[in-house]
XYZ file of C-alpha atoms in Angstrom:
522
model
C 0.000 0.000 0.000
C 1.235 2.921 -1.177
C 0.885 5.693 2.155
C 0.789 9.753 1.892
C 1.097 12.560 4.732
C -2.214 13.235 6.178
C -4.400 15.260 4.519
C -4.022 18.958 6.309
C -1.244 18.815 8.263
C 1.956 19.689 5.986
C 4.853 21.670 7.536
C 3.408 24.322 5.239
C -0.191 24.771 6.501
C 1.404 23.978 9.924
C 3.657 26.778 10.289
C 1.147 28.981 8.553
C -1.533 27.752 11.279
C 1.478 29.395 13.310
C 1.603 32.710 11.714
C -2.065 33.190 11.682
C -2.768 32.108 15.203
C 0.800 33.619 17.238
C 1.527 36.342 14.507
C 3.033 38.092 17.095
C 5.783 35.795 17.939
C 5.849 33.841 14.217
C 7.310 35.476 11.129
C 7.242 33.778 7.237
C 10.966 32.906 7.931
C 11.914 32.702 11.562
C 10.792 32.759 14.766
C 11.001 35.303 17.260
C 12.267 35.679 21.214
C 9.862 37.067 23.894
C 12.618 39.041 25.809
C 11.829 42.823 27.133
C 8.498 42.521 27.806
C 7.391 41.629 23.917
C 8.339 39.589 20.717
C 11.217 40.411 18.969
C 13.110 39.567 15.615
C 16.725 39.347 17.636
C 18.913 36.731 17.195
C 20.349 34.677 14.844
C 17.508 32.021 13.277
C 19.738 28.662 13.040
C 19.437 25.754 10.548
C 17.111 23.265 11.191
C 15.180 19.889 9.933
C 12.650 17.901 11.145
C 13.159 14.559 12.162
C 10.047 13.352 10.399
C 11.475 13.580 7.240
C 14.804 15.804 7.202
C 13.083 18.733 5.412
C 14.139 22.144 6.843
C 12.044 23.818 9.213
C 13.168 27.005 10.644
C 15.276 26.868 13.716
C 15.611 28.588 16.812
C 16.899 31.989 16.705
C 20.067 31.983 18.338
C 20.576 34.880 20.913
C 23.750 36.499 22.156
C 25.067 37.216 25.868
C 24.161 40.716 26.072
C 20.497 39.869 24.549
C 20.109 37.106 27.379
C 21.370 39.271 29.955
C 18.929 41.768 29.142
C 16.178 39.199 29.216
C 17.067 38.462 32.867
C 17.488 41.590 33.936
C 13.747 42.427 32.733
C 12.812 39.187 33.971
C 13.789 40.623 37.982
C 12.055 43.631 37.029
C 8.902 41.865 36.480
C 9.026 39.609 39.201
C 9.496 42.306 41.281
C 5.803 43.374 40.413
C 4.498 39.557 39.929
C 5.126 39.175 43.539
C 2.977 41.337 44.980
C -0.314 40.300 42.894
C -2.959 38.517 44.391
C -3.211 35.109 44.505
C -6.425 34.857 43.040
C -5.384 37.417 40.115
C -2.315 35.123 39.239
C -4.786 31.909 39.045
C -7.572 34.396 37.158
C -4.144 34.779 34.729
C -3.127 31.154 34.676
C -6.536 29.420 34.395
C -7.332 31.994 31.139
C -3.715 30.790 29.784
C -4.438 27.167 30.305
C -7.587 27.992 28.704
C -6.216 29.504 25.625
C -3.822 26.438 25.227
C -6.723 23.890 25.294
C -8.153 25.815 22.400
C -5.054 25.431 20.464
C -4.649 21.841 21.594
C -4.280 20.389 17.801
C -2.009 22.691 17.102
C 0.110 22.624 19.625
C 0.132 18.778 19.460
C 0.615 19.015 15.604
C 4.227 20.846 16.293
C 5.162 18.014 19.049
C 4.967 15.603 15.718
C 7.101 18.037 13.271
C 9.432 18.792 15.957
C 10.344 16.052 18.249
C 8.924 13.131 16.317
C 6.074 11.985 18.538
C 3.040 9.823 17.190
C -0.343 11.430 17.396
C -1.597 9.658 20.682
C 1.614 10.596 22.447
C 1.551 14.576 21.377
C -1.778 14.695 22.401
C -0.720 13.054 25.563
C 2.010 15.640 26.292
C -0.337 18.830 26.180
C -3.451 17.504 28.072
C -1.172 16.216 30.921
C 0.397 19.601 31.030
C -2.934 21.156 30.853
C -4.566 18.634 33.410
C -1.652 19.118 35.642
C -2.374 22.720 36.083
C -5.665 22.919 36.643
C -5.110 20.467 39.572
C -2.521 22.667 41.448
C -5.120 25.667 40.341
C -7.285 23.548 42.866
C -5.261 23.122 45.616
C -2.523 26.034 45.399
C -4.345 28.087 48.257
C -3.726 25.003 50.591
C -0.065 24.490 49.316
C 1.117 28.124 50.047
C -0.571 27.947 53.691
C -2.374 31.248 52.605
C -4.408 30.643 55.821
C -1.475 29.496 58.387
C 0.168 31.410 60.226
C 3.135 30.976 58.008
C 2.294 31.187 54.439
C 4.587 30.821 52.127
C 5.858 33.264 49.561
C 7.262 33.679 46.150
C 11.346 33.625 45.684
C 13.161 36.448 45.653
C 13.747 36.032 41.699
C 12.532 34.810 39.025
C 12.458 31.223 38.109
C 15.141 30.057 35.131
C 14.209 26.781 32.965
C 16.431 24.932 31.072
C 14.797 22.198 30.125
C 15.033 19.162 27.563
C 13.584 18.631 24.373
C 11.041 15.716 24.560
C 8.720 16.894 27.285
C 8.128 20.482 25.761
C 4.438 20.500 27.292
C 4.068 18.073 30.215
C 7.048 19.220 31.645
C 8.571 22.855 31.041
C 4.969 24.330 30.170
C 3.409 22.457 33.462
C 6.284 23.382 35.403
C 6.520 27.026 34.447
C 2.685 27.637 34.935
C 2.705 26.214 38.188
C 6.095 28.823 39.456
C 4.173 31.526 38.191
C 0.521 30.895 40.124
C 2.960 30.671 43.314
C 4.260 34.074 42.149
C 7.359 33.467 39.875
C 7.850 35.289 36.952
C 9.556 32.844 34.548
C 12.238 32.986 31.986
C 13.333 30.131 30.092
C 15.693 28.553 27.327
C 13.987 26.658 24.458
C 16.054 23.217 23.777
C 18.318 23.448 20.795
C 17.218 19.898 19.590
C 13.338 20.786 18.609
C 10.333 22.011 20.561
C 10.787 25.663 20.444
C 7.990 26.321 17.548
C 5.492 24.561 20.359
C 7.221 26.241 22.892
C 6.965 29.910 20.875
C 3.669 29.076 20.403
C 2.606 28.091 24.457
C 4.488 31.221 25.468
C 2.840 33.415 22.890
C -0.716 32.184 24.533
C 0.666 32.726 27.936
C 2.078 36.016 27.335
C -1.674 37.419 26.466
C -2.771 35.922 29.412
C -0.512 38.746 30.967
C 1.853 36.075 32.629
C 5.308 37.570 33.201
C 7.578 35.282 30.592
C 10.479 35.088 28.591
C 11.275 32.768 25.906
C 14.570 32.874 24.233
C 16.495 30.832 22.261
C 20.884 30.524 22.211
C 23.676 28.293 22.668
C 23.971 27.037 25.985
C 28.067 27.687 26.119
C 27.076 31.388 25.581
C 24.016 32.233 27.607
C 24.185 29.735 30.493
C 25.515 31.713 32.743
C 23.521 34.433 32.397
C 20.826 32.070 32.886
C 22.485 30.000 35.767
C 24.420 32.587 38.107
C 22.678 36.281 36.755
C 22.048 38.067 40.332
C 18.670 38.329 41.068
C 17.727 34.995 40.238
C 15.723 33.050 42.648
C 16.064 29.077 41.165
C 17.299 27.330 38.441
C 14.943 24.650 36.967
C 17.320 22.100 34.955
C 15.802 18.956 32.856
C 19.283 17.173 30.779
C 21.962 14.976 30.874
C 24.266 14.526 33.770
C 27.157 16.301 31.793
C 25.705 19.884 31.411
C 23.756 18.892 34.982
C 26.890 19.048 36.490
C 28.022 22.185 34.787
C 25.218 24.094 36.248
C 25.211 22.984 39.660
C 29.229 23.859 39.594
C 28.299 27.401 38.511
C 25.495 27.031 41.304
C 27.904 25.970 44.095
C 28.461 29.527 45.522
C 25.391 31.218 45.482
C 23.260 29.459 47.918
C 20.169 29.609 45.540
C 17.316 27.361 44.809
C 17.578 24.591 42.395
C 16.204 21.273 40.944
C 18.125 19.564 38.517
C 16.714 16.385 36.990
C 19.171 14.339 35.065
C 19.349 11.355 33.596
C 20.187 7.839 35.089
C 20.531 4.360 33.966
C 17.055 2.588 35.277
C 16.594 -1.083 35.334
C 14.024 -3.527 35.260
C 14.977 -6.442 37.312
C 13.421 -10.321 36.830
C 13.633 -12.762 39.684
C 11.237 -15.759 40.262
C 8.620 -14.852 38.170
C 5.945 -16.120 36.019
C 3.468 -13.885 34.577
C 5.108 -13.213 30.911
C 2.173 -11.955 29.892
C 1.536 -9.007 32.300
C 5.271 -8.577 31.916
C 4.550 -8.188 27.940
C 2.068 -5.708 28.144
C 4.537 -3.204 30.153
C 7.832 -4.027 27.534
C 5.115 -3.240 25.004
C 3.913 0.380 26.658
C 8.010 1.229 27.769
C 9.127 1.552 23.967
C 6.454 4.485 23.323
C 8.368 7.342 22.102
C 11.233 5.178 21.231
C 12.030 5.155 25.013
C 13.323 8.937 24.918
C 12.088 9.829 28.074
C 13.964 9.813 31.058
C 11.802 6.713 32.965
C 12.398 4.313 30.580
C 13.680 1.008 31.382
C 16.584 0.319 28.682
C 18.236 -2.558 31.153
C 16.772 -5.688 31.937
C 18.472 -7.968 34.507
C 17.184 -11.446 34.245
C 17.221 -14.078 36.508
C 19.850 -16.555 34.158
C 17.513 -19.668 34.338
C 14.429 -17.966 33.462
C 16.083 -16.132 30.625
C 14.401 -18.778 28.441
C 10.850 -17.296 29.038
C 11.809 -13.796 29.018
C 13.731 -13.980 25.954
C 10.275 -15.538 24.751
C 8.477 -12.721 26.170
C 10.445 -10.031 24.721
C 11.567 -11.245 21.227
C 7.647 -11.701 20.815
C 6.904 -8.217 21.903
C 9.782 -6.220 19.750
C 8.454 -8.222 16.587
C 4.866 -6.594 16.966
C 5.951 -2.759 17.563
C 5.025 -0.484 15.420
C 7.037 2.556 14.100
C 7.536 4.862 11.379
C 6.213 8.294 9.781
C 3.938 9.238 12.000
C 1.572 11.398 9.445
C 1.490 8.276 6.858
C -1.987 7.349 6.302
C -3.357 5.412 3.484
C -5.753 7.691 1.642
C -6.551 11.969 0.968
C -9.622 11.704 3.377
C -9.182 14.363 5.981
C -11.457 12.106 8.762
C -8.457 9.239 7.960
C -7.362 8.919 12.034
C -3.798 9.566 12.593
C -1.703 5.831 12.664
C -1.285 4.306 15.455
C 2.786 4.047 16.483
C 4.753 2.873 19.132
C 7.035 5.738 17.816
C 8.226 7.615 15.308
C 12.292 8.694 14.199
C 14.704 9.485 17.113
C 15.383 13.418 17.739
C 18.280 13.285 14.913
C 19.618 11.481 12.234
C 23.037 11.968 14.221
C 21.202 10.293 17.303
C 20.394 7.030 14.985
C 23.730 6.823 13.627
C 24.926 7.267 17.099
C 22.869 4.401 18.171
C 23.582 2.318 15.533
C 27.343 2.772 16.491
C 26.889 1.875 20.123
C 25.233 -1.305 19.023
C 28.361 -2.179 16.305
C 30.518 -1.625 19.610
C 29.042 -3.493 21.817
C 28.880 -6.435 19.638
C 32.554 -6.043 18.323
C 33.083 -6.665 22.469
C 31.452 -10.033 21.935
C 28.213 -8.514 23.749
C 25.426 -10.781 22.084
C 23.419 -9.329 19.016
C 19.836 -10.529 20.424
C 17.340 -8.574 18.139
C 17.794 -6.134 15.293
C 15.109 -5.000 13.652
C 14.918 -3.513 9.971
C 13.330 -0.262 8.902
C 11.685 -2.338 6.063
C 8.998 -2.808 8.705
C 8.351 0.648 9.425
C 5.797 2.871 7.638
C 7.046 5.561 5.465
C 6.171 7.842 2.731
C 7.399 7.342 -0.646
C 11.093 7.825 -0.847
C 10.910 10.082 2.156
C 14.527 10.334 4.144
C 14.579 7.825 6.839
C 17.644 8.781 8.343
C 16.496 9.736 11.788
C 14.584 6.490 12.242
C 15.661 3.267 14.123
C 14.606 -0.194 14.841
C 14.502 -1.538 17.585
C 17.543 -3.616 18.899
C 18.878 -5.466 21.488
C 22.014 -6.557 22.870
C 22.886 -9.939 25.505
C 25.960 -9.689 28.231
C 27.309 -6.237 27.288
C 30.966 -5.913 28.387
C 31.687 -3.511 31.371
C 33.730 -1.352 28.744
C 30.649 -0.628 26.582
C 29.707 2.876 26.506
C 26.094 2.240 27.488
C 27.154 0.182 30.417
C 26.538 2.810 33.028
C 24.283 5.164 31.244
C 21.040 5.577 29.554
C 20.839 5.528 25.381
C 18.021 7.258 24.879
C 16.665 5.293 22.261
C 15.156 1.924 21.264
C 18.639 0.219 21.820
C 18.321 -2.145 24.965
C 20.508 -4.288 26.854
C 19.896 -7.484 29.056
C 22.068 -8.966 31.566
C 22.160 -12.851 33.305
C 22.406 -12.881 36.636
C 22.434 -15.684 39.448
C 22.349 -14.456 42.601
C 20.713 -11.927 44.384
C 23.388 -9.802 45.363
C 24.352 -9.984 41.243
C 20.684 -8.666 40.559
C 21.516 -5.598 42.730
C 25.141 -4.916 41.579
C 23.756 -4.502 38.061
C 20.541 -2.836 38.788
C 22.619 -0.308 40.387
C 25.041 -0.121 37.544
C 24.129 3.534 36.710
C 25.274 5.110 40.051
C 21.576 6.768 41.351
C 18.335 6.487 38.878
C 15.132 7.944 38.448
C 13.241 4.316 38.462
C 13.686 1.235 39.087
C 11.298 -2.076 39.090
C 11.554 -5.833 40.156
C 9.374 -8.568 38.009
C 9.013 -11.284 41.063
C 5.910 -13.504 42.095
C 7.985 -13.373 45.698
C 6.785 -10.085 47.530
C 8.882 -10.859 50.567
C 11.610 -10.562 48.384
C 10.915 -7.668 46.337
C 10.202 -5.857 49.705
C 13.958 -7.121 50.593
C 15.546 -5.149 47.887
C 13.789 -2.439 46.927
C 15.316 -0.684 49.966
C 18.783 -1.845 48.389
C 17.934 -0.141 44.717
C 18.998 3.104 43.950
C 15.933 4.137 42.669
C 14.024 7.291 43.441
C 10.718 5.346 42.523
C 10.661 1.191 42.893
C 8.017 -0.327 41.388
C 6.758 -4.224 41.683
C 5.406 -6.162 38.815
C 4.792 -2.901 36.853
C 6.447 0.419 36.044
C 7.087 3.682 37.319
C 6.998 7.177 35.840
C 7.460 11.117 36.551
C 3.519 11.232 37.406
C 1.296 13.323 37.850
C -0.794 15.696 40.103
C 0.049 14.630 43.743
C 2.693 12.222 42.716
C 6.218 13.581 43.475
C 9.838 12.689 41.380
C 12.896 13.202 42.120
C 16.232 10.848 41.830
C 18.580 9.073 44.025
C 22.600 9.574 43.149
C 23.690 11.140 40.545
C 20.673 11.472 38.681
C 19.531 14.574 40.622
C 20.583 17.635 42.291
C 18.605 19.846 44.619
C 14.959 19.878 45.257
C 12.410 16.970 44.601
C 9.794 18.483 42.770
C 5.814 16.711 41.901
C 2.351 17.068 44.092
C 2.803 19.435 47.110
C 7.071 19.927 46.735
C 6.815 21.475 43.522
C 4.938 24.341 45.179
C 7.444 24.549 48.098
C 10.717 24.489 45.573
C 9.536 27.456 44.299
C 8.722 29.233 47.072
C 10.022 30.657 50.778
C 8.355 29.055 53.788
C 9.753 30.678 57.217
C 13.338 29.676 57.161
C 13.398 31.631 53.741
C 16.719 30.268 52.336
C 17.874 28.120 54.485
C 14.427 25.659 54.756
C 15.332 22.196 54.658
C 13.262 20.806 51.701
C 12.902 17.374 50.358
C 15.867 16.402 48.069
C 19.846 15.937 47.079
C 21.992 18.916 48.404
C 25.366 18.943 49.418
C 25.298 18.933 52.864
C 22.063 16.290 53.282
C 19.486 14.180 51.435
C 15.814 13.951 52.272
C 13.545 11.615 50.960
C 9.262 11.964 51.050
C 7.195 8.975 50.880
C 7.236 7.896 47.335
C-alpha cells in the first residue's frame, strides 16, 4: 500500500496555522524571542530539519550574551511586580492561559509531531497532561502556600530560570513554568536546541496574552548559560538534561546558595527474579518503547534471573516483533477524517542520534556482547522515498561488556541491553550499575523478596510487577545519586521548591543537596 502525509497537516499549513494564530511571535521565515516585555526579531535564526522527514524547518533563533542578559534583567524587574499580585489574580491569569492552550490543543500537538517526532496519541498526551496538571494545582494552590497558616509561604526572591530538555516540551517545562508563576514566579526560560521551540513559541505566545510575566529565548547554551544560571537576582534554576551539562550548572550554582532542581538522567533497570506472569510482563515491555524510550523513565536494562532467561527472551523477542514505528503522518488515503496511525514511535530526535545508536550497538557487539534482536526499517511505515535517516529499529544486545559505553548510562533510544544474573546480590550490583536512577522495578511472584531489595535499589521510585513514571498531580519525582541535584519536585514539593516558607533560604526541603538528602514517601 502505497501511504501519503495526512491530509491537512503539511509543515506548510502547519507553520502557517502558526503565523495566523501567534503572529506576534511567528514570522514567514523565523521565529522570534519574547525578551523585554514583547516579541522580537533578535537573534540569529539557526538551521534546522525535522526529524520526520529531514526537510528544513526554521530553527531557533540563536541569541547572544548581552540579549540574554537583558532578558534576565527584565525578567527581575517583572518579578518584582508579579510578587505582589494577588493570589487569586495570578490563578484568574493562569486558568485563562491554560484555557487559551486547550483551544489550540491540535495545534500545539501538531508541532510536538514536526518537531520532536512523537506519534499522534503521544503529542496529544504531552499537552493535556500539562494542561490537566495545572488545573489540579489551580485547585489546591491556596492550601499548598498555607495562605491561611500562620506561616504562608511566599514567592522567591527572583525569578524562576528553565532549562529544560527537548522531549517533554508540554508536560514538563509548560506544566512546570505555569505552576512557578501561580505561586508568584515570573519565569524565563531557554527553548532546547534539539526541537520544541515552535510549540514552545507558540505556548508562550498564549501565555504572554494571558498577561503572565515570561520570557522565551532561544541561544547556545556555552554562551548564555551563565547568564541564565548565576545572573544576580535569580531566585532558582529549573534544569531537565543529561548529567554532563547537569553538572556544569550545579558547579556554577555551588556559591550562590540559591534554589535549584536539577533532573538528570540515570541508567534505570528492570529487574526479573522468580517470576511467572510473561504476559503481564509483555504488556509493560510493550507500553516502555512508546516514544522510542526517549524519556527519562524508561527502562533500557533488563536484569534477568539466568535460568528464566528462556521465558523472558520468549516474552520479549515476541513483543519487539509486533511494535510499530515509522512516519507518524502516513496514512493510506486523501480523506481528511483518515485517524492519525497508530505508532509505538516515530524517528529518534536526529539522524546523528540514529547513527549514534547504531554505532553503540556495532561496539558493543565487536566486544562479543550478544546481538539478540535487530530489527529492519523495512517494517516501518514511510512515505514514498521520504529520508529515513532519523529512524531506528529496535535492537537489542545480551551480556554487554563492562567497557561498553552504554554500560553505566542511559541511550536514549530503542537500543536495549539485558544482563544474566544468578544471585541476588548480582541482581543488585547490576541494577545499580548507573550510580543513582530515576526508576527502578523488580518482576518477582515473591513479595517478601521484592520488599527485601527495593530498599537496596537506587531508585528514586521502585516499582513491583509494573512500572514507574514522573507522574502526575500529587505524585512527586525526584532521583537518588547522581541522577539529581537539589529539590524533589511533583504534588505538594513542587509548590514549596519554588517558594520561601519561614526559614526563607535556608528551609530544609525534600531532596539531594550537598550537605544532606531527604527523601518523602514515594
Amino acid at each position: 500500500m502505497t501511504l501519503q502525509l495526512k491530509s491537512g497537516t503539511s509543515w506548510a499549513e502547519t507553520y502557517a496555522r502558526c503565523i495566523r494564530t501567534a503572529p506576534e511571535a511567528f514570522s514567514p521565515d523565523r521565529l522570534l524571542n519574547l525578551v523585554r516585555g514583547d516579541w522580537h526579531a533578535v537573534g540569529t535564526p539557526g538551521f534546522h530539519t525535522t526529524p520526520l522527514d529531514g526537510s528544513p524547518i526554521p530553527g531557533p533563533p540563536r541569541v547572544g550574551v548581552e540579549e540574554a542578559a537583558a532578558a534576565v534583567d527584565f525578567a527581575i524587574a517583572e518579578h518584582e511586580r508579579w510578587a505582589s499580585v494577588p493570589l487569586d489574580e495570578r490563578a484568574a491569569r493562569v486558568g485563562a492561559a491554560v484555557d487559551a492552550l486547550a483551544e489550540q490543543r491540535e495545534l500545539l500537538a501538531l508541532l510536538l509531531v514536526w518537531e520532536i517526532g512523537k506519534p499522534w496519541r503521544l503529542a496529544c498526551a504531552d499537552v493535556d497532561r500539562a494542561l490537566d496538571g495545572v488545573r489540579w494545582y489551580l485547585a489546591n494552590i491556596e492550601r499548598q502556600l498555607g495562605l491561611h497558616s500562620d506561616s504562608p509561604r511566599r514567592p522567591l526572591p527572583g525569578p524562576v530560570s528553565n532549562i529544560a530538555s527537548w522531549n517533554y516540551p508540554m508536560s514538563v517545562q509548560v506544566h512546570a513554568e505555569l505552576v512557578q508563576l501561580l505561586a508568584g514566579n515570573a519565569v524565563i526560560a531557554k527553548t532546547p536546541s534539539q526541537g520544541g521551540f515552535h510549540c514552545l513559541t507558540l505556548a508562550h505566545a498564549l501565555m504572554r496574552r494571558a498577561g503572565l510575566p515570561v520570557s522565551l529565548l532561544s541561544g547556545m547554551g556555552s554562551e548564555i548559560a551563565d547568564s541564565l544560571i548565576r545572573s544576580p537576582g535569580l531566585g532558582a534554576l529549573a534544569f531537565v538534561g543529561g548529567r554532563a551539562n547537569g553538572r556544569r550548572a550545579a558547579t556554577s550554582l555551588a556559591d550562590l546558595n540559591r534554589r535549584h532542581f536539577l533532573e538528570q538522567e540515570g541508567l534505570n533497570t528492570w529487574g526479573v527474579w522468580d517470576y511467572s506472569d510473561w504476559p503481564t510482563l509483555a504488556a509493560h515491555l510493550r507500553k516502555g518503547f512508546e516514544y522510542a524510550k526517549q524519556r527519562c523513565t524508561a527502562y533500557p536494562r533488563y536484569v534477568v534471573q539466568r535460568r528464566l532467561f528462556p521465558a523472558f527472551l520468549e516474552t520479549y523477542l515476541r513483543v519487539v516483533g509486533g511494535l510499530r514505528f515509522g512516519h507518524p503522518l502516513a496514512v493510506a488515503d486523501d480523506d481528511p477524517q483518515t485517524p492519525f496511525p497508530e505508532l509505538d514511535f516515530g524517528p529518534v530526535i536526529h539522524a546523528a542520534k540514529a547513527k549514534e545508536l547504531a554505532r553503540h550497538f556495532e561496539q558493543a557487539v565487536a566486544a562479543r556482547a550478544v546481538p539478540l534482536y535487530r530489527g529492519s526499517l523495512a517494517e516501518g511505515t514511510f512515505l514514498p522515498g521520504q529520508d529515513t535517516a532519523a529512524y531506528l529499529a529496535p535492537a537489542c544486545v545480551l551480556e554487554p561488556p563492562s567497557s561498553w559505553a552504554l554500560h553505566h548510562s542511559e541511550p536514549f533510544g530503542p537500543l536495549d541491553s539485558i544482563v544474566l544474573v544468578d544471585t541476588e546480590a548480582e541482581l543488585l550490583a547490576a541494577m545499580n550499575a548507573g550510580n543513582g536512577s530515576l526508576v527502578a522495578s523488580i518482576a518477582t511472584d515473591d513479595e517478601a523478596f521484592a520488599a527485601r531489595i527495593a530498599p537496596d535499589l537506587l531508585a528514586f521510585k521502585i516499582g513491583v510487577n509494573k512500572p514507574r513514571s514522573r507522574g502526575d498531580r500529587e505524585e512527586v519525582f525526584g532521583g537518588l545519586g547522581a541522577s539529581w541535584k537539589g529539590a524533589f519536585v511533583g504534588g505538594d514539593l513542587l509548590v514549596q521548591a519554588v517558594t520561601h516558607g519561614p526559614d526563607g533560604a535556608e528551609e530544609k526541603l525534600y531532596g539531594n543537596f550537598p550537605g544532606y538528602s531527604l527523601y518523602p514517601s514515594r
